[in-house]
Coordinates of C-alpha atoms in Angstrom, one line a residue:
M1 CA 0.3 -8.3 -5.0
V2 CA 3.5 -6.6 -3.7
M3 CA 3.5 -2.8 -4.0
I4 CA 6.7 -1.0 -4.9
P5 CA 7.3 2.0 -2.7
Q6 CA 6.8 5.3 -4.5
R7 CA 10.2 6.5 -3.0
V8 CA 11.9 3.7 -4.9
M9 CA 10.5 4.7 -8.2
D10 CA 10.9 8.5 -7.5
G11 CA 14.6 7.9 -6.8
A12 CA 15.0 5.9 -10.0
R13 CA 13.3 8.6 -12.1
R14 CA 15.6 11.3 -10.5
A15 CA 18.6 9.1 -11.5
Y16 CA 17.3 8.8 -15.0
L17 CA 16.6 12.5 -15.4
S18 CA 20.0 13.5 -14.1
S19 CA 21.8 10.9 -16.3
S20 CA 23.4 9.3 -13.2
G21 CA 26.2 6.9 -14.0
F22 CA 26.2 3.2 -13.2
L23 CA 28.8 0.5 -12.6
Y24 CA 29.1 -1.9 -15.5
M25 CA 30.5 -5.3 -16.3
D26 CA 32.5 -5.9 -19.5
D27 CA 29.5 -7.4 -21.2
G28 CA 27.3 -4.3 -20.7
Y29 CA 25.4 -5.4 -17.6
A30 CA 25.0 -2.7 -15.0
Y31 CA 25.4 -4.2 -11.5
C32 CA 24.1 -3.4 -8.0
F33 CA 24.3 -4.9 -4.5
V34 CA 21.3 -5.8 -2.4
D35 CA 20.6 -6.8 1.2
G36 CA 17.8 -7.4 3.6
S37 CA 17.9 -6.9 7.4
C38 CA 15.6 -8.2 10.2
M39 CA 16.1 -7.6 13.9
D40 CA 14.8 -9.2 17.0
P41 CA 12.8 -9.0 19.2
V42 CA 10.3 -6.8 17.4
R43 CA 11.3 -8.3 14.0
N44 CA 11.6 -4.9 12.3
A45 CA 13.0 -5.3 8.8
G46 CA 14.5 -3.2 6.0
V47 CA 15.8 -3.4 2.4
G48 CA 18.9 -2.0 0.9
V49 CA 19.9 -1.6 -2.7
W50 CA 23.3 0.1 -3.6
F51 CA 24.0 1.3 -7.2
G52 CA 27.0 3.4 -6.2
Q53 CA 28.3 6.0 -3.8
D54 CA 25.5 8.5 -3.0
H55 CA 23.6 7.3 -6.1
L56 CA 20.2 8.8 -6.5
A57 CA 18.6 5.4 -7.1
N58 CA 20.0 3.8 -3.9
V59 CA 17.2 2.3 -1.8
S60 CA 16.8 2.2 2.0
E61 CA 13.3 1.1 2.7
P62 CA 11.5 0.0 6.0
L63 CA 9.2 -3.0 5.9
Q64 CA 6.1 -3.6 8.0
V65 CA 6.5 -5.4 11.4
P66 CA 6.8 -8.3 11.8
G67 CA 9.3 -9.1 9.0
T68 CA 11.6 -11.9 8.2
N69 CA 15.1 -11.9 6.9
N70 CA 14.2 -14.1 3.9
R71 CA 11.3 -11.9 2.9
A72 CA 13.6 -8.8 3.2
E73 CA 16.2 -10.4 1.0
L74 CA 13.6 -11.2 -1.7
L75 CA 12.1 -7.7 -1.6
A76 CA 15.6 -6.3 -2.0
L77 CA 15.8 -8.2 -5.3
L78 CA 12.4 -7.0 -6.4
Y79 CA 13.1 -3.3 -5.5
A80 CA 16.4 -3.5 -7.4
I81 CA 14.7 -4.7 -10.6
H82 CA 12.1 -2.0 -10.5
A83 CA 14.7 0.7 -9.6
A84 CA 16.9 -0.4 -12.5
Y85 CA 13.9 -0.4 -14.8
G86 CA 12.9 3.1 -13.7
C87 CA 16.5 4.3 -14.4
G88 CA 16.2 3.2 -18.0
L89 CA 18.6 0.2 -17.7
Q90 CA 18.0 -2.8 -20.0
M91 CA 20.4 -5.2 -18.3
I92 CA 21.1 -5.6 -14.6
E93 CA 23.3 -8.0 -12.5
I94 CA 22.0 -8.2 -8.9
R95 CA 24.6 -9.3 -6.3
S96 CA 23.3 -10.7 -3.0
D97 CA 24.8 -12.5 -0.1
S98 CA 21.6 -14.5 0.5
K99 CA 21.8 -18.0 -0.8
Y100 CA 18.1 -18.4 -0.1
A101 CA 17.2 -15.5 -2.3
I102 CA 19.5 -16.5 -5.1
N103 CA 18.3 -20.1 -5.1
C104 CA 14.7 -18.9 -5.1
V105 CA 15.1 -17.0 -8.3
R106 CA 17.8 -19.0 -10.1
V107 CA 17.0 -22.6 -9.1
W108 CA 13.6 -23.2 -7.4
M109 CA 11.4 -20.7 -9.1
K110 CA 10.9 -22.6 -12.4
K111 CA 10.0 -25.8 -10.5
W112 CA 7.6 -24.0 -8.2
K113 CA 5.9 -22.2 -11.0
K114 CA 5.5 -25.4 -13.0
N115 CA 4.1 -27.1 -9.9
G116 CA 1.4 -24.4 -9.3
W117 CA 3.6 -22.6 -6.7
R118 CA 3.8 -25.6 -4.4
T119 CA 6.9 -27.3 -3.1
A120 CA 7.9 -30.9 -3.8
T121 CA 6.0 -31.9 -0.6
N122 CA 2.9 -30.2 -2.0
S123 CA 3.1 -27.3 0.6
P124 CA 2.5 -23.7 -0.5
V125 CA 5.7 -21.9 -1.3
E126 CA 6.8 -19.5 1.4
N127 CA 7.1 -15.8 0.5
Q128 CA 5.2 -16.7 -2.6
A129 CA 3.9 -13.2 -3.3
E130 CA 7.4 -11.7 -3.4
I131 CA 8.8 -14.6 -5.6
R132 CA 5.9 -14.3 -8.0
A133 CA 6.4 -10.6 -8.2
I134 CA 10.0 -11.1 -9.1
D135 CA 9.1 -13.6 -11.7
E136 CA 6.7 -11.0 -13.3
A137 CA 9.3 -8.2 -13.0
H138 CA 11.7 -10.3 -15.1
S139 CA 9.6 -9.3 -18.1
L140 CA 10.8 -5.6 -17.7
L141 CA 14.5 -6.1 -18.5
H142 CA 17.3 -8.7 -18.6
V143 CA 18.2 -9.8 -15.1
R144 CA 20.9 -12.1 -13.8
Y145 CA 22.1 -12.8 -10.3
D146 CA 25.4 -13.4 -8.6
W147 CA 26.0 -14.6 -5.0
V148 CA 28.7 -12.8 -3.0
P149 CA 30.0 -13.8 0.4
G150 CA 28.6 -11.8 3.3
H151 CA 30.8 -9.6 5.5
S152 CA 33.7 -10.1 3.1
G153 CA 34.7 -6.5 3.1
D154 CA 33.3 -5.9 -0.4
P155 CA 32.4 -2.1 -0.4
G156 CA 29.2 -2.7 -2.4
N157 CA 28.0 -5.5 -0.1
D158 CA 28.8 -3.5 3.0
A159 CA 27.0 -0.4 1.7
A160 CA 23.9 -2.5 0.9
D161 CA 24.0 -3.9 4.4
R162 CA 24.1 -0.4 5.9
L163 CA 21.2 0.7 3.8
A164 CA 19.2 -2.3 4.8
K165 CA 19.9 -1.7 8.5
A166 CA 18.9 1.9 8.2
G167 CA 15.6 0.7 6.7
A168 CA 15.1 -1.7 9.6
A169 CA 15.8 1.1 12.1
Q170 CA 13.1 3.2 10.3
S171 CA 10.8 0.2 10.5
L172 CA 11.2 0.1 14.3
A173 CA 10.6 3.9 14.5
N174 CA 7.4 3.6 12.4
Y175 CA 6.2 0.7 14.5
R176 CA 6.7 2.5 17.8
Q177 CA 5.1 5.7 16.5
E178 CA 2.1 3.6 15.5
C179 CA 1.9 1.9 18.9
E180 CA 2.7 4.8 21.1
P181 CA -0.7 6.6 21.1
Q182 CA -2.4 3.3 21.9
V183 CA -0.4 2.4 25.0
S184 CA 1.1 5.6 26.4
R185 CA -2.0 6.3 28.7
F186 CA -1.6 3.0 30.5
S187 CA 1.0 2.1 33.2
R188 CA 3.3 -0.8 32.8
N189 CA 2.7 -0.9 29.0
E190 CA 5.0 -3.0 26.8
Y191 CA 5.6 -3.4 23.1
R192 CA 4.7 -6.8 21.8
K193 CA 4.0 -8.1 18.3
F194 CA 2.0 -11.2 17.4
D195 CA 1.9 -13.2 14.1
T196 CA -1.9 -13.7 14.3
R197 CA -4.9 -12.1 16.1
Q198 CA -5.5 -15.4 17.9
D199 CA -2.0 -15.2 19.4
A200 CA -2.8 -11.7 20.7
E201 CA -6.1 -12.8 22.2
N202 CA -4.5 -15.8 23.9
Y203 CA -1.9 -13.5 25.4
L204 CA -4.5 -11.1 26.6
N205 CA -6.6 -13.8 28.1
E206 CA -3.6 -15.2 30.0
Q207 CA -2.5 -11.8 31.2
G208 CA -6.1 -10.8 32.1
S209 CA -6.3 -13.5 34.8
Q210 CA -3.3 -11.9 36.4
V211 CA -4.7 -8.3 36.5
T212 CA -4.2 -6.6 39.9
V213 CA -6.4 -3.7 40.9
N214 CA -5.2 -0.7 42.7
N215 CA -7.1 -0.8 46.0
R216 CA -7.3 2.9 46.5
I217 CA -8.9 3.5 43.0
L218 CA -11.3 0.6 43.5
M219 CA -12.5 1.9 46.9
E220 CA -13.0 5.4 45.5
L221 CA -15.2 4.0 42.7
L222 CA -17.2 2.0 45.2
R223 CA -17.7 5.1 47.4
I224 CA -19.1 7.0 44.3
V225 CA -21.5 4.2 43.5
K226 CA -22.8 4.0 47.0
D227 CA -23.4 7.7 47.1
L228 CA -25.3 7.5 43.8
V229 CA -27.5 4.6 45.1
R230 CA -28.4 6.5 48.3
K231 CA -29.4 9.5 46.3
V232 CA -31.6 7.4 44.1
H233 CA -33.3 5.9 47.1
S234 CA -33.7 9.3 48.6
L235 CA -35.4 10.7 45.5
E236 CA -37.7 7.7 45.3
S237 CA -38.8 8.1 48.9
S238 CA -39.7 11.7 48.3
H239 CA -41.8 10.7 45.1
E240 CA -39.3 12.5 42.8
A241 CA -38.9 11.0 39.3
V242 CA -35.3 10.1 38.4
R243 CA -34.3 10.5 34.8
G244 CA -32.9 7.4 33.3
V245 CA -33.5 5.2 36.4
P246 CA -36.4 2.7 36.2
Q247 CA -39.0 3.0 39.0
C248 CA -39.7 0.1 41.4
P249 CA -43.0 -1.6 40.5
C250 CA -44.0 -1.4 44.1
P251 CA -45.4 2.0 45.1
P252 CA -42.9 3.9 47.3
T253 CA -45.7 4.5 49.9
C254 CA -45.9 0.8 50.7
S255 CA -44.7 0.2 54.2
G256 CA -41.1 -0.9 54.4
N257 CA -40.5 -0.7 50.6
A258 CA -37.9 2.0 50.6
E259 CA -36.0 0.5 53.6
K260 CA -36.1 -2.9 51.9
R261 CA -34.7 -1.6 48.6
R262 CA -31.9 0.2 50.4
A263 CA -31.0 -3.0 52.3
D264 CA -31.1 -5.0 49.1
T265 CA -29.0 -2.6 47.0
D266 CA -26.6 -1.1 49.5
I267 CA -23.0 -2.2 48.9
I268 CA -21.5 -3.9 51.9
S269 CA -19.0 -6.2 50.2
V270 CA -16.9 -6.4 47.1
E271 CA -16.4 -9.3 44.7
P272 CA -12.8 -10.2 44.1
P273 CA -11.1 -8.6 41.1
S274 CA -11.1 -11.9 39.2
K275 CA -14.9 -11.8 39.1
I276 CA -15.1 -8.1 38.3
F277 CA -12.7 -8.1 35.3
R278 CA -13.6 -10.5 32.5
P279 CA -10.3 -11.8 31.1
D280 CA -12.1 -13.6 28.3
L281 CA -13.6 -10.3 27.0
V282 CA -11.6 -9.0 24.0
V283 CA -12.7 -5.8 22.4
R284 CA -12.6 -6.1 18.6
E285 CA -12.0 -3.2 16.4
P286 CA -14.4 -2.6 13.5
E287 CA -13.1 -3.8 10.1
S288 CA -13.3 -0.3 8.6
V289 CA -13.6 3.1 10.2
V290 CA -14.9 4.6 7.0
P291 CA -18.7 4.0 6.5
S292 CA -19.5 2.4 3.1
A293 CA -21.8 5.3 2.3
V294 CA -18.9 7.7 2.4
R295 CA -17.2 5.7 -0.4
A296 CA -20.3 5.2 -2.5
T297 CA -19.7 8.5 -4.4
Y298 CA -16.5 10.2 -5.4
E299 CA -15.2 13.3 -7.1
K300 CA -14.8 12.3 -10.7
P301 CA -11.7 13.6 -12.6
T302 CA -12.5 16.1 -15.3
I303 CA -11.8 15.1 -18.8
P304 CA -10.4 18.1 -20.7
P305 CA -13.1 19.1 -23.3
K306 CA -10.4 19.9 -26.0
I307 CA -9.1 16.3 -26.1
L308 CA -12.7 15.0 -26.6
E309 CA -13.3 17.6 -29.3
Q310 CA -10.1 16.5 -31.1
A311 CA -11.1 12.9 -30.8
R312 CA -14.4 13.5 -32.7
K313 CA -12.3 14.8 -35.7
A314 CA -10.6 11.4 -36.0
K315 CA -11.7 8.7 -38.4
V316 CA -11.7 5.1 -37.5
S317 CA -9.5 4.4 -40.5
D318 CA -6.9 6.7 -38.9
F319 CA -6.1 4.2 -36.2
A320 CA -3.8 1.2 -36.1
F321 CA -5.4 -2.1 -35.1
T322 CA -4.3 -5.4 -33.7
P323 CA -5.2 -8.6 -35.7
D324 CA -8.2 -9.1 -33.3
G325 CA -9.6 -5.6 -33.9
F326 CA -8.3 -3.6 -31.0
A327 CA -7.2 0.0 -31.8
I328 CA -3.7 0.6 -30.5
C329 CA -2.5 3.5 -28.3
Y330 CA 0.5 4.1 -26.1
T331 CA 0.2 6.0 -22.8
D332 CA 2.7 7.6 -20.4
G333 CA 2.8 9.9 -17.4
S334 CA 5.6 12.2 -16.5
C335 CA 6.3 13.9 -13.1
N336 CA 9.1 16.2 -11.8
S337 CA 9.6 14.7 -8.3
S338 CA 11.0 17.9 -6.8
L339 CA 8.5 20.4 -8.3
K340 CA 5.6 17.9 -8.4
T341 CA 4.6 19.1 -11.9
S342 CA 3.2 16.3 -14.1
G343 CA 1.7 15.6 -17.5
V344 CA 0.0 13.0 -19.6
G345 CA 0.8 11.6 -23.0
V346 CA -1.3 9.4 -25.3
W347 CA 0.0 8.4 -28.7
F348 CA -2.2 6.9 -31.4
G349 CA 0.2 7.5 -34.3
P350 CA 2.6 10.1 -35.8
D351 CA 0.9 13.5 -35.8
H352 CA -2.4 11.8 -35.0
V353 CA -5.3 14.2 -34.5
A354 CA -6.3 12.3 -31.3
N355 CA -2.8 12.4 -29.7
I356 CA -2.9 13.9 -26.2
S357 CA -0.4 16.1 -24.3
E358 CA -2.0 17.5 -21.2
P359 CA -0.7 19.2 -18.0
L360 CA -2.0 18.0 -14.6
S361 CA -2.5 20.0 -11.5
V362 CA 0.2 20.5 -8.9
P363 CA 1.1 18.5 -6.8
G364 CA 1.3 15.5 -9.1
T365 CA 2.8 12.0 -8.9
F366 CA 4.1 9.5 -11.4
N367 CA 1.4 7.0 -10.6
R368 CA -1.5 9.5 -10.8
A369 CA -0.2 10.7 -14.2
E370 CA 0.1 7.1 -15.5
L371 CA -3.5 6.3 -14.5
T372 CA -4.8 9.6 -15.9
A373 CA -3.2 8.8 -19.2
V374 CA -5.1 5.5 -19.3
L375 CA -8.3 7.3 -18.4
Y376 CA -7.9 10.0 -21.1
A377 CA -7.1 7.3 -23.7
I378 CA -10.3 5.4 -23.0
H379 CA -12.5 8.5 -23.3
V380 CA -10.8 9.6 -26.5
A381 CA -11.4 6.1 -28.0
K382 CA -15.1 6.4 -27.0
E383 CA -15.4 9.8 -28.6
A384 CA -13.7 8.6 -31.8
G385 CA -16.2 5.8 -32.2
L386 CA -13.9 3.0 -31.2
S387 CA -15.4 -0.1 -29.4
K388 CA -12.1 -1.8 -28.6
L389 CA -8.8 -0.4 -27.3
E390 CA -5.4 -1.9 -26.5
V391 CA -3.6 0.3 -24.0
R392 CA 0.2 -0.2 -24.1
T393 CA 2.0 1.2 -21.1
D394 CA 5.4 0.8 -19.4
S395 CA 3.8 1.3 -16.0
L396 CA 3.3 -2.0 -14.2
Y397 CA 1.5 -0.1 -11.5
A398 CA -1.1 1.3 -13.9
K399 CA -1.6 -2.0 -15.7
N400 CA -2.1 -3.9 -12.4
C401 CA -4.4 -1.3 -11.0
A402 CA -6.7 -1.5 -14.0
A403 CA -6.4 -5.1 -15.0
V404 CA -5.6 -7.0 -11.7
W405 CA -6.4 -5.2 -8.5
L406 CA -9.4 -3.1 -9.5
P407 CA -12.0 -5.9 -9.2
K408 CA -10.8 -6.9 -5.8
W409 CA -10.7 -3.3 -4.5
K410 CA -14.2 -2.7 -5.9
Q411 CA -15.5 -5.8 -4.2
N412 CA -13.9 -4.6 -0.9
N413 CA -15.5 -1.1 -1.2
W414 CA -12.4 0.5 -2.5
Q415 CA -10.2 -0.5 0.4
T416 CA -7.0 -2.6 0.3
T417 CA -6.7 -5.9 2.1
A418 CA -5.1 -3.9 5.0
N419 CA -8.4 -1.9 5.3
K420 CA -6.8 1.3 4.0
D421 CA -8.3 3.5 1.3
V422 CA -7.0 2.7 -2.1
L423 CA -4.5 5.4 -3.4
N424 CA -5.4 7.3 -6.5
Q425 CA -8.9 5.9 -6.0
K426 CA -10.5 8.8 -8.0
E427 CA -8.7 7.9 -11.2
I428 CA -9.1 4.1 -10.8
R429 CA -12.8 4.4 -10.2
A430 CA -13.2 6.6 -13.2
I431 CA -11.3 4.0 -15.3
D432 CA -13.7 1.4 -14.0
E433 CA -16.7 3.4 -15.2
A434 CA -15.0 4.1 -18.5
F435 CA -14.8 0.3 -19.1
N436 CA -18.6 0.5 -19.6
H437 CA -18.1 2.3 -22.9
V438 CA -15.1 0.6 -24.5
E439 CA -13.6 -2.9 -24.3
V440 CA -10.1 -2.4 -23.1
K441 CA -7.1 -4.7 -22.7
F442 CA -3.6 -3.8 -21.5
K443 CA -0.1 -4.7 -22.7
L444 CA 3.0 -4.0 -20.7
I445 CA 5.9 -2.8 -22.7
R446 CA 9.5 -2.1 -21.9
A447 CA 10.5 1.4 -21.0
F448 CA 13.2 3.1 -23.1
S449 CA 13.1 0.3 -25.7
G450 CA 13.1 2.7 -28.6
E451 CA 9.6 1.6 -29.7
E452 CA 8.1 4.5 -31.7
G453 CA 4.8 4.6 -29.9
R454 CA 6.3 4.4 -26.4
E455 CA 8.8 7.2 -27.2
G456 CA 6.0 9.3 -28.7
A457 CA 3.9 9.0 -25.6
D458 CA 6.9 9.8 -23.4
R459 CA 7.5 13.0 -25.4
L460 CA 3.9 14.0 -25.2
S461 CA 3.8 13.5 -21.4
R462 CA 7.0 15.5 -20.9
L463 CA 5.5 18.4 -22.9
G464 CA 2.4 18.2 -20.6
A465 CA 4.7 18.3 -17.5
D466 CA 6.5 21.4 -19.0
E467 CA 3.1 23.1 -19.5
S468 CA 2.2 22.2 -15.9
L469 CA 5.4 24.0 -14.7
R470 CA 4.6 27.1 -16.8
I471 CA 1.0 27.2 -15.4
S472 CA 2.3 26.8 -11.8
K473 CA 4.7 29.7 -12.3
S474 CA 2.1 32.1 -13.8

C-alpha cells in the first residue's frame, strides 16, 4: 500500500480550518496543477501539487531514492486527491503535463483492472501500487483529469514544477544525510545507489578485487603481530600460562620444541593483498535491529472509565443496525496541527447515551486520533452488549490500518516491509486485541458529505480537541 505523508494531510486540514479559497471552473470543479521530478545520477525524486499562490494545501514532498519520473507523476496525482479530500472538496480537476500519468488513470486503468492488473502482454503493470491507490482514492470524491503542455508558461504548471523540484532536492539531502555516517570514516568514498541488493554485491565483488593496501599500515600491523607472537613464545618457554592462547600439546620442556614453534610461526613473508582480503565476502545486515522479544509486549492505551460506564447504560434497542445485524457507529478524530491538541468523537445516534467526546493527550496527531476513535467505539460496543459493529469513518488511513495492513504487520512482528516499527502501533495493536470481543467491519464514507452520523462524530471530536486545549492550558 502507498502511504500518504502526514504533512500532506496536515496541510489540507490547515487549509480546511482556515477556509482557504480555491480556483474553480464554471461547473463547480476546483482545480490544481501537479508535477513529478526525478534527477540523475542519484535518481532523487519529488512531488509537487499547486492549489494556488502560497496555498496552505500546496504539496512539495521528497520521495525515496531511487525514484522514477513516472512514479513521481503518479504520486502527484494521488497526493492531490487526498489533499483535496482533506480540504473538504467534493470535486477536483487535476491538471498534469504527464501523458503517461493521464493515460494511466483515464485510459489504461480500467483495462488493467479488468485484466487482474496485467498488461495486454500478460506482464505485471508497472507502478501498480500507485495506480491502484489512485483507483481506490477515486471513491473519496469526484475526480477528473486534464493534460496541459509542459513548459508552456502556464503559472500553475510552472509552480507545480518548482514544488516538485524542491521535493527532489530534499530527497537528495535526505539520501546524503542517511549515507553520510556510513561512509564518512572511509577514504575515497562515493555515493552510489543500486536497484537491488544483488547489484550492490556484484559491484562490491568487482571492486574488492581492485583493493589496494597502504604498505605503511600493513607493515605496522605485521610488526604488531610479530611482537605478540614472540611474547607468547617467551611466556610458553618460561612455563607461564597465557590467557586465551591454547597451549601446545607438546611439553615446553621437550628439547627443541620452543625453538621449533618459533621457527614455524615467525612471520618472514606476507601473502599478497588479493589473498588477504576476500572480495567475495559481503557483510549482511540483520533484518531487524529490534529483538522480537522487545515487541512482544506494549503499553496498552487506557480506555476512559466514564465512556465504559455510559455504554453500560445503553440498551441494545437504542442502536441502529444494518440489515445483516451490525450496530452502526460513526467515528472521527480531530487535531490542531499547530497546537497538537486532539480529540475523539464516536456517534451512535442523536443524543445517544453511548456517544463519545474525549480529549487526548498532547502532542496528538490526526491519525492517532482516528485510530483511538475506532478503539473506543469497539470497547463501547462490547460494554453495551453488542456482538457486531460496523465502524463508519472518513479516514482511509484508519480503515486500512485495521482492515488491510494489520494482519501483515502482525505477521511481521509489527514492522513494515521496510523493517521499520509501525507508527501508532500501540493503538493498532489494541484494536487487534479488541477484535477478540466484537466482530467489526469497516465502511469508508465521504468527508463533509452532510451525512448526519459523520457530522455528529466530527462535532464530538472537535469538542474533545477543545477540551484537550483547555487541559493543556490549565
